[in-house]
PDB file of C-alpha atoms in Angstrom:
ATOM      1  CA  MET A  88     103.217 101.617 128.532  1.00  0.00           C
ATOM      2  CA  ASN A  89     100.252  99.439 127.534  1.00  0.00           C
ATOM      3  CA  LYS A  90      99.831  98.826 123.827  1.00  0.00           C
ATOM      4  CA  SER A  91      96.613  97.929 122.031  1.00  0.00           C
ATOM      5  CA  PRO A  92      96.311  94.411 120.535  1.00  0.00           C
ATOM      6  CA  TRP A  93      96.406  95.895 117.022  1.00  0.00           C
ATOM      7  CA  THR A  94      99.604  97.830 117.734  1.00  0.00           C
ATOM      8  CA  LEU A  95     101.307  94.711 119.079  1.00  0.00           C
ATOM      9  CA  ALA A  96     100.239  92.730 116.013  1.00  0.00           C
ATOM     10  CA  ALA A  97     101.533  95.441 113.677  1.00  0.00           C
ATOM     11  CA  ILE A  98     104.842  95.650 115.533  1.00  0.00           C
ATOM     12  CA  ARG A  99     105.306  91.882 115.406  1.00  0.00           C
ATOM     13  CA  THR A 100     104.467  91.811 111.700  1.00  0.00           C
ATOM     14  CA  ALA A 101     107.011  94.530 110.909  1.00  0.00           C
ATOM     15  CA  SER A 102     109.623  92.943 113.141  1.00  0.00           C
ATOM     16  CA  GLY A 103     109.184  89.543 111.524  1.00  0.00           C
ATOM     17  CA  ARG A 104     109.416  91.067 108.050  1.00  0.00           C
ATOM     18  CA  GLN A 105     112.574  93.011 108.863  1.00  0.00           C
ATOM     19  CA  ARG A 106     114.307  89.999 110.374  1.00  0.00           C
ATOM     20  CA  GLY A 107     113.124  87.544 107.740  1.00  0.00           C
ATOM     21  CA  GLU A 108     111.123  85.481 110.249  1.00  0.00           C
ATOM     22  CA  THR A 109     108.321  84.303 107.984  1.00  0.00           C
ATOM     23  CA  ALA A 110     106.419  82.369 110.681  1.00  0.00           C
ATOM     24  CA  LEU A 111     106.319  85.385 113.002  1.00  0.00           C
ATOM     25  CA  GLU A 112     105.212  87.692 110.206  1.00  0.00           C
ATOM     26  CA  GLN A 113     102.443  85.340 109.070  1.00  0.00           C
ATOM     27  CA  SER A 114     101.077  84.662 112.574  1.00  0.00           C
ATOM     28  CA  SER A 115     101.087  88.354 113.421  1.00  0.00           C
ATOM     29  CA  ALA A 116      99.393  89.292 110.160  1.00  0.00           C
ATOM     30  CA  SER A 117      96.668  86.726 110.885  1.00  0.00           C
ATOM     31  CA  LEU A 118      96.130  88.229 114.342  1.00  0.00           C
ATOM     32  CA  ALA A 119      95.919  91.695 112.774  1.00  0.00           C
ATOM     33  CA  ASP A 120      93.195  90.460 110.403  1.00  0.00           C
ATOM     34  CA  VAL A 121      91.188  89.109 113.358  1.00  0.00           C
ATOM     35  CA  ILE A 122      91.491  92.406 115.240  1.00  0.00           C
ATOM     36  CA  ARG A 123      90.564  94.428 112.162  1.00  0.00           C
ATOM     37  CA  ALA A 124      87.442  92.325 111.611  1.00  0.00           C
ATOM     38  CA  ASP A 125      86.467  92.662 115.273  1.00  0.00           C
ATOM     39  CA  ILE A 126      86.786  96.456 115.123  1.00  0.00           C
ATOM     40  CA  LEU A 127      84.618  96.571 112.000  1.00  0.00           C
ATOM     41  CA  ARG A 128      82.017  94.367 113.669  1.00  0.00           C
ATOM     42  CA  ASN A 129      81.900  96.053 117.095  1.00  0.00           C
ATOM     43  CA  GLY A 130      83.726  99.362 116.941  1.00  0.00           C
ATOM     44  CA  VAL A 131      81.418 101.418 114.704  1.00  0.00           C
ATOM     45  CA  ASP A 132      78.405 103.593 115.522  1.00  0.00           C
ATOM     46  CA  PRO A 133      74.879 102.192 115.065  1.00  0.00           C
ATOM     47  CA  ALA A 134      74.511 103.934 111.704  1.00  0.00           C
ATOM     48  CA  ARG A 135      77.875 102.463 110.625  1.00  0.00           C
ATOM     49  CA  LYS A 136      79.225 105.818 109.555  1.00  0.00           C
ATOM     50  CA  HIS A 137      82.344 106.093 111.717  1.00  0.00           C
ATOM     51  CA  PHE A 138      84.391 104.320 114.361  1.00  0.00           C
ATOM     52  CA  VAL A 139      83.676 104.853 118.066  1.00  0.00           C
ATOM     53  CA  GLY A 140      85.856 105.039 121.137  1.00  0.00           C
ATOM     54  CA  VAL A 141      84.241 102.161 123.047  1.00  0.00           C
ATOM     55  CA  TYR A 142      82.497  99.040 121.798  1.00  0.00           C
ATOM     56  CA  GLY A 143      78.755  99.455 122.163  1.00  0.00           C
ATOM     57  CA  GLY A 144      79.013 103.210 122.685  1.00  0.00           C
ATOM     58  CA  ASN A 145      79.082 106.309 120.553  1.00  0.00           C
ATOM     59  CA  GLU A 146      81.638 108.455 122.340  1.00  0.00           C
ATOM     60  CA  PRO A 147      84.433 110.210 120.441  1.00  0.00           C
ATOM     61  CA  ASP A 148      87.981 109.431 121.471  1.00  0.00           C
ATOM     62  CA  ALA A 149      91.032 110.948 119.803  1.00  0.00           C
ATOM     63  CA  ALA A 150      92.805 107.589 120.142  1.00  0.00           C
ATOM     64  CA  LEU A 151      90.786 106.562 117.054  1.00  0.00           C
ATOM     65  CA  LEU A 152      93.296 108.608 115.063  1.00  0.00           C
ATOM     66  CA  GLN A 153      95.734 105.765 115.647  1.00  0.00           C
ATOM     67  CA  LEU A 154      93.723 103.453 113.368  1.00  0.00           C
ATOM     68  CA  PRO A 155      95.294 104.755 110.140  1.00  0.00           C
ATOM     69  CA  ILE A 156      98.588 105.712 111.800  1.00  0.00           C
ATOM     70  CA  VAL A 157      99.458 102.150 112.856  1.00  0.00           C
ATOM     71  CA  GLY A 158      98.169 100.717 109.576  1.00  0.00           C
ATOM     72  CA  CYS A 159      94.916  99.178 110.805  1.00  0.00           C
ATOM     73  CA  PHE A 160      92.840 100.900 108.108  1.00  0.00           C
ATOM     74  CA  ARG A 161      93.688 103.024 105.100  1.00  0.00           C
ATOM     75  CA  GLY A 162      93.751 106.748 105.739  1.00  0.00           C
ATOM     76  CA  THR A 163      91.616 107.427 102.665  1.00  0.00           C
ATOM     77  CA  ASP A 164      88.904 104.909 103.522  1.00  0.00           C
ATOM     78  CA  PRO A 165      85.452 106.549 103.902  1.00  0.00           C
ATOM     79  CA  PHE A 166      85.120 105.125 107.441  1.00  0.00           C
ATOM     80  CA  ILE A 167      88.344 106.858 108.438  1.00  0.00           C
ATOM     81  CA  LEU A 168      87.457 110.103 106.655  1.00  0.00           C
ATOM     82  CA  ARG A 169      84.096 110.260 108.403  1.00  0.00           C
ATOM     83  CA  THR A 170      85.763 109.452 111.719  1.00  0.00           C
ATOM     84  CA  LEU A 171      88.243 112.302 111.226  1.00  0.00           C
ATOM     85  CA  ASP A 172      85.492 114.810 110.541  1.00  0.00           C
ATOM     86  CA  TRP A 173      83.377 113.497 113.432  1.00  0.00           C
ATOM     87  CA  LEU A 174      86.259 113.785 115.904  1.00  0.00           C
ATOM     88  CA  ARG A 175      87.015 117.342 114.812  1.00  0.00           C
ATOM     89  CA  ALA A 176      83.342 118.295 115.116  1.00  0.00           C
ATOM     90  CA  GLU A 177      82.966 116.713 118.566  1.00  0.00           C
ATOM     91  CA  LEU A 178      86.364 117.353 120.155  1.00  0.00           C
ATOM     92  CA  GLY A 179      87.922 120.134 118.101  1.00  0.00           C
ATOM     93  CA  ALA A 180      88.576 123.751 118.920  1.00  0.00           C
ATOM     94  CA  GLY A 181      90.162 125.304 115.853  1.00  0.00           C
ATOM     95  CA  PRO A 182      93.251 123.252 115.002  1.00  0.00           C
ATOM     96  CA  PHE A 183      93.347 121.712 118.497  1.00  0.00           C
ATOM     97  CA  LEU A 184      91.700 118.543 119.757  1.00  0.00           C
ATOM     98  CA  ARG A 185      90.614 117.316 123.178  1.00  0.00           C
ATOM     99  CA  ARG A 186      91.207 113.666 124.010  1.00  0.00           C
ATOM    100  CA  TYR A 187      87.591 112.812 124.847  1.00  0.00           C
ATOM    101  CA  ARG A 188      84.525 114.139 126.655  1.00  0.00           C
ATOM    102  CA  MET A 189      84.127 111.497 129.360  1.00  0.00           C
ATOM    103  CA  ASP A 190      84.797 112.156 133.039  1.00  0.00           C
ATOM    104  CA  ASP A 191      88.225 110.708 133.793  1.00  0.00           C
ATOM    105  CA  GLY A 192      88.258 111.779 137.441  1.00  0.00           C
ATOM    106  CA  VAL A 193      91.016 114.324 136.966  1.00  0.00           C
ATOM    107  CA  GLY A 194      88.719 117.338 137.292  1.00  0.00           C
ATOM    108  CA  GLY A 195      88.931 120.800 135.787  1.00  0.00           C
ATOM    109  CA  PRO A 196      88.574 121.852 132.158  1.00  0.00           C
ATOM    110  CA  GLU A 197      90.730 120.091 129.614  1.00  0.00           C
ATOM    111  CA  GLY A 198      92.570 121.940 126.894  1.00  0.00           C
ATOM    112  CA  GLY A 199      93.634 120.684 123.516  1.00  0.00           C
ATOM    113  CA  PHE A 200      95.819 117.624 124.001  1.00  0.00           C
ATOM    114  CA  ILE A 201      98.972 118.346 122.041  1.00  0.00           C
ATOM    115  CA  LEU A 202      99.867 114.730 121.273  1.00  0.00           C
ATOM    116  CA  CYS A 203      96.360 114.195 119.874  1.00  0.00           C
ATOM    117  CA  GLY A 204      96.820 117.270 117.695  1.00  0.00           C
ATOM    118  CA  PHE A 205      99.917 115.755 116.142  1.00  0.00           C
ATOM    119  CA  TRP A 206      98.016 112.487 115.661  1.00  0.00           C
ATOM    120  CA  LEU A 207      95.408 114.530 113.810  1.00  0.00           C
ATOM    121  CA  ALA A 208      98.102 116.008 111.570  1.00  0.00           C
ATOM    122  CA  GLU A 209      99.369 112.512 110.741  1.00  0.00           C
ATOM    123  CA  ALA A 210      95.896 111.164 110.054  1.00  0.00           C
ATOM    124  CA  LEU A 211      95.148 114.112 107.753  1.00  0.00           C
ATOM    125  CA  ALA A 212      98.370 113.470 105.840  1.00  0.00           C
ATOM    126  CA  LEU A 213      97.382 109.819 105.432  1.00  0.00           C
ATOM    127  CA  ALA A 214      93.976 111.011 104.205  1.00  0.00           C
ATOM    128  CA  ASN A 215      95.771 113.012 101.486  1.00  0.00           C
ATOM    129  CA  ARG A 216      94.609 116.253 103.094  1.00  0.00           C
ATOM    130  CA  ILE A 217      98.129 117.614 103.212  1.00  0.00           C
ATOM    131  CA  GLN A 218      97.364 121.319 103.553  1.00  0.00           C
ATOM    132  CA  GLU A 219      95.085 120.638 106.520  1.00  0.00           C
ATOM    133  CA  ALA A 220      97.809 118.447 108.024  1.00  0.00           C
ATOM    134  CA  GLU A 221     100.356 121.242 107.661  1.00  0.00           C
ATOM    135  CA  ASP A 222      98.002 123.805 109.205  1.00  0.00           C
ATOM    136  CA  VAL A 223      97.341 121.608 112.237  1.00  0.00           C
ATOM    137  CA  PHE A 224     101.036 120.795 112.601  1.00  0.00           C
ATOM    138  CA  VAL A 225     102.139 124.431 112.442  1.00  0.00           C
ATOM    139  CA  ALA A 226      99.537 125.513 115.008  1.00  0.00           C
ATOM    140  CA  HIS A 227     100.871 122.961 117.487  1.00  0.00           C
ATOM    141  CA  ALA A 228     104.540 123.526 116.753  1.00  0.00           C
ATOM    142  CA  GLU A 229     104.103 127.277 117.187  1.00  0.00           C
ATOM    143  CA  ALA A 230     102.535 126.666 120.589  1.00  0.00           C
ATOM    144  CA  SER A 231     105.968 125.848 121.983  1.00  0.00           C
ATOM    145  CA  ASN A 232     107.751 128.309 124.256  1.00  0.00           C
ATOM    146  CA  HIS A 233     110.908 130.286 123.465  1.00  0.00           C
ATOM    147  CA  LEU A 234     112.999 127.147 124.015  1.00  0.00           C
ATOM    148  CA  GLY A 235     110.865 125.058 121.677  1.00  0.00           C
ATOM    149  CA  LEU A 236     109.334 123.071 124.539  1.00  0.00           C
ATOM    150  CA  LEU A 237     105.761 121.819 124.569  1.00  0.00           C
ATOM    151  CA  ALA A 238     103.430 121.042 127.441  1.00  0.00           C
ATOM    152  CA  GLU A 239     100.840 118.289 127.686  1.00  0.00           C
ATOM    153  CA  GLU A 240      97.903 120.511 126.723  1.00  0.00           C
ATOM    154  CA  ILE A 241      97.143 123.940 125.317  1.00  0.00           C
ATOM    155  CA  HIS A 242      94.304 126.390 125.904  1.00  0.00           C
ATOM    156  CA  PRO A 243      92.667 126.703 122.464  1.00  0.00           C
ATOM    157  CA  LEU A 244      91.910 130.428 122.860  1.00  0.00           C
ATOM    158  CA  THR A 245      94.784 131.910 124.853  1.00  0.00           C
ATOM    159  CA  ARG A 246      97.385 129.358 123.618  1.00  0.00           C
ATOM    160  CA  GLU A 247      98.567 129.033 127.225  1.00  0.00           C
ATOM    161  CA  GLN A 248     100.387 125.754 127.815  1.00  0.00           C
ATOM    162  CA  LEU A 249      98.679 123.541 130.399  1.00  0.00           C
ATOM    163  CA  GLY A 250      99.387 120.351 132.304  1.00  0.00           C
ATOM    164  CA  ASN A 251     102.722 118.584 132.543  1.00  0.00           C
ATOM    165  CA  PHE A 252     105.616 120.635 131.227  1.00  0.00           C
ATOM    166  CA  PRO A 253     107.662 119.768 129.320  1.00  0.00           C
ATOM    167  CA  GLN A 254     105.824 116.701 128.039  1.00  0.00           C
ATOM    168  CA  ALA A 255     107.895 114.108 126.186  1.00  0.00           C
ATOM    169  CA  PHE A 256     104.856 112.601 124.442  1.00  0.00           C
ATOM    170  CA  SER A 257     104.113 115.955 122.809  1.00  0.00           C
ATOM    171  CA  HIS A 258     107.607 116.090 121.353  1.00  0.00           C
ATOM    172  CA  LEU A 259     107.454 112.499 120.134  1.00  0.00           C
ATOM    173  CA  GLY A 260     104.178 113.356 118.421  1.00  0.00           C
ATOM    174  CA  LEU A 261     105.814 116.370 116.765  1.00  0.00           C
ATOM    175  CA  ILE A 262     108.665 114.237 115.407  1.00  0.00           C
ATOM    176  CA  SER A 263     106.348 111.552 114.029  1.00  0.00           C
ATOM    177  CA  ALA A 264     103.974 114.082 112.435  1.00  0.00           C
ATOM    178  CA  ALA A 265     106.889 115.992 110.904  1.00  0.00           C
ATOM    179  CA  ALA A 266     108.253 112.795 109.356  1.00  0.00           C
ATOM    180  CA  ARG A 267     104.816 111.841 108.046  1.00  0.00           C
ATOM    181  CA  ILE A 268     104.088 115.220 106.474  1.00  0.00           C
ATOM    182  CA  ASP A 269     107.592 115.431 105.014  1.00  0.00           C
ATOM    183  CA  ARG A 270     107.090 112.068 103.303  1.00  0.00           C
ATOM    184  CA  ALA A 271     103.658 113.133 102.040  1.00  0.00           C
ATOM    185  CA  LEU A 272     105.110 116.299 100.546  1.00  0.00           C
ATOM    186  CA  ARG A 273     108.007 114.447  98.893  1.00  0.00           C
ATOM    187  CA  LEU A 274     105.673 111.848  97.398  1.00  0.00           C
ATOM    188  CA  ARG A 275     103.409 114.604  96.087  1.00  0.00           C
ATOM    189  CA  ASP A 276     106.316 116.544  94.584  1.00  0.00           C
ATOM    190  CA  GLU A 277     107.575 113.371  92.906  1.00  0.00           C
ATOM    191  CA  GLY A 278     104.147 112.753  91.393  1.00  0.00           C
ATOM    192  CA  GLN A 279     103.590 109.540  93.333  1.00  0.00           C
ATOM    193  CA  SER A 280     100.141 108.632  94.616  1.00  0.00           C
ATOM    194  CA  GLU A 281     101.152 106.127  97.296  1.00  0.00           C
ATOM    195  CA  PRO A 282     100.235 106.888 100.936  1.00  0.00           C
ATOM    196  CA  PRO A 283     102.930 108.430 103.161  1.00  0.00           C
ATOM    197  CA  HIS A 284     103.629 105.277 105.173  1.00  0.00           C
ATOM    198  CA  LEU A 285     106.586 105.248 107.539  1.00  0.00           C
ATOM    199  CA  LEU A 286     106.968 101.778 109.108  1.00  0.00           C
ATOM    200  CA  GLU A 287     103.361 100.609 109.170  1.00  0.00           C
ATOM    201  CA  PRO A 288     102.135  98.167 106.497  1.00  0.00           C
ATOM    202  CA  GLU A 289      99.607  99.030 103.782  1.00  0.00           C
ATOM    203  CA  PRO A 290      96.288  97.774 105.165  1.00  0.00           C
ATOM    204  CA  PRO A 291      93.601  96.151 103.001  1.00  0.00           C
ATOM    205  CA  SER A 292      90.611  98.229 102.010  1.00  0.00           C
ATOM    206  CA  ILE A 293      87.334  97.923 103.898  1.00  0.00           C
ATOM    207  CA  GLU A 294      84.913  95.882 101.821  1.00  0.00           C
TER     208      GLU A 294
END
């Protein structure tokens, strides 16, 4: 599976830190800083209110939810918060979220993409909007069938499962979102204000 440059940089940084390889950690962190600066320079809308799916465009893409999840930007940063609200307004249907609006050549109407819904739950938890994160998570988890299996997509009105079934990515998203929300709840109950990071580093704030 292809990985974005930022994801690779974050993985290398974490790997170097865990193994005590200072040179690898430092070089990867430098690459991450370059990518972050490039996104801030080219990956925002003309009014500089939120991030966009494609450089030079203004199309929403649920993959933007990965920006706080992989530790590229802080989940509470105003750019991220505005991006979250923009994505829900443009792609949302209740608690569910389509991937994008562009024509991908597949044809037919697209339902809520379940993996993207779990990304949304994670991003909301990182934004300290824990109740919203729980609501989105529960809606997607309850969309599973009697065996607890999830498809690729879901019809936002009928809750019919659509697309590939069962879909492994949907279940991986469920696991990651569950871990994220669980950590957010434990930190809140312990009176701690730190973000619910899992393995990703704490990113610097946007100046």
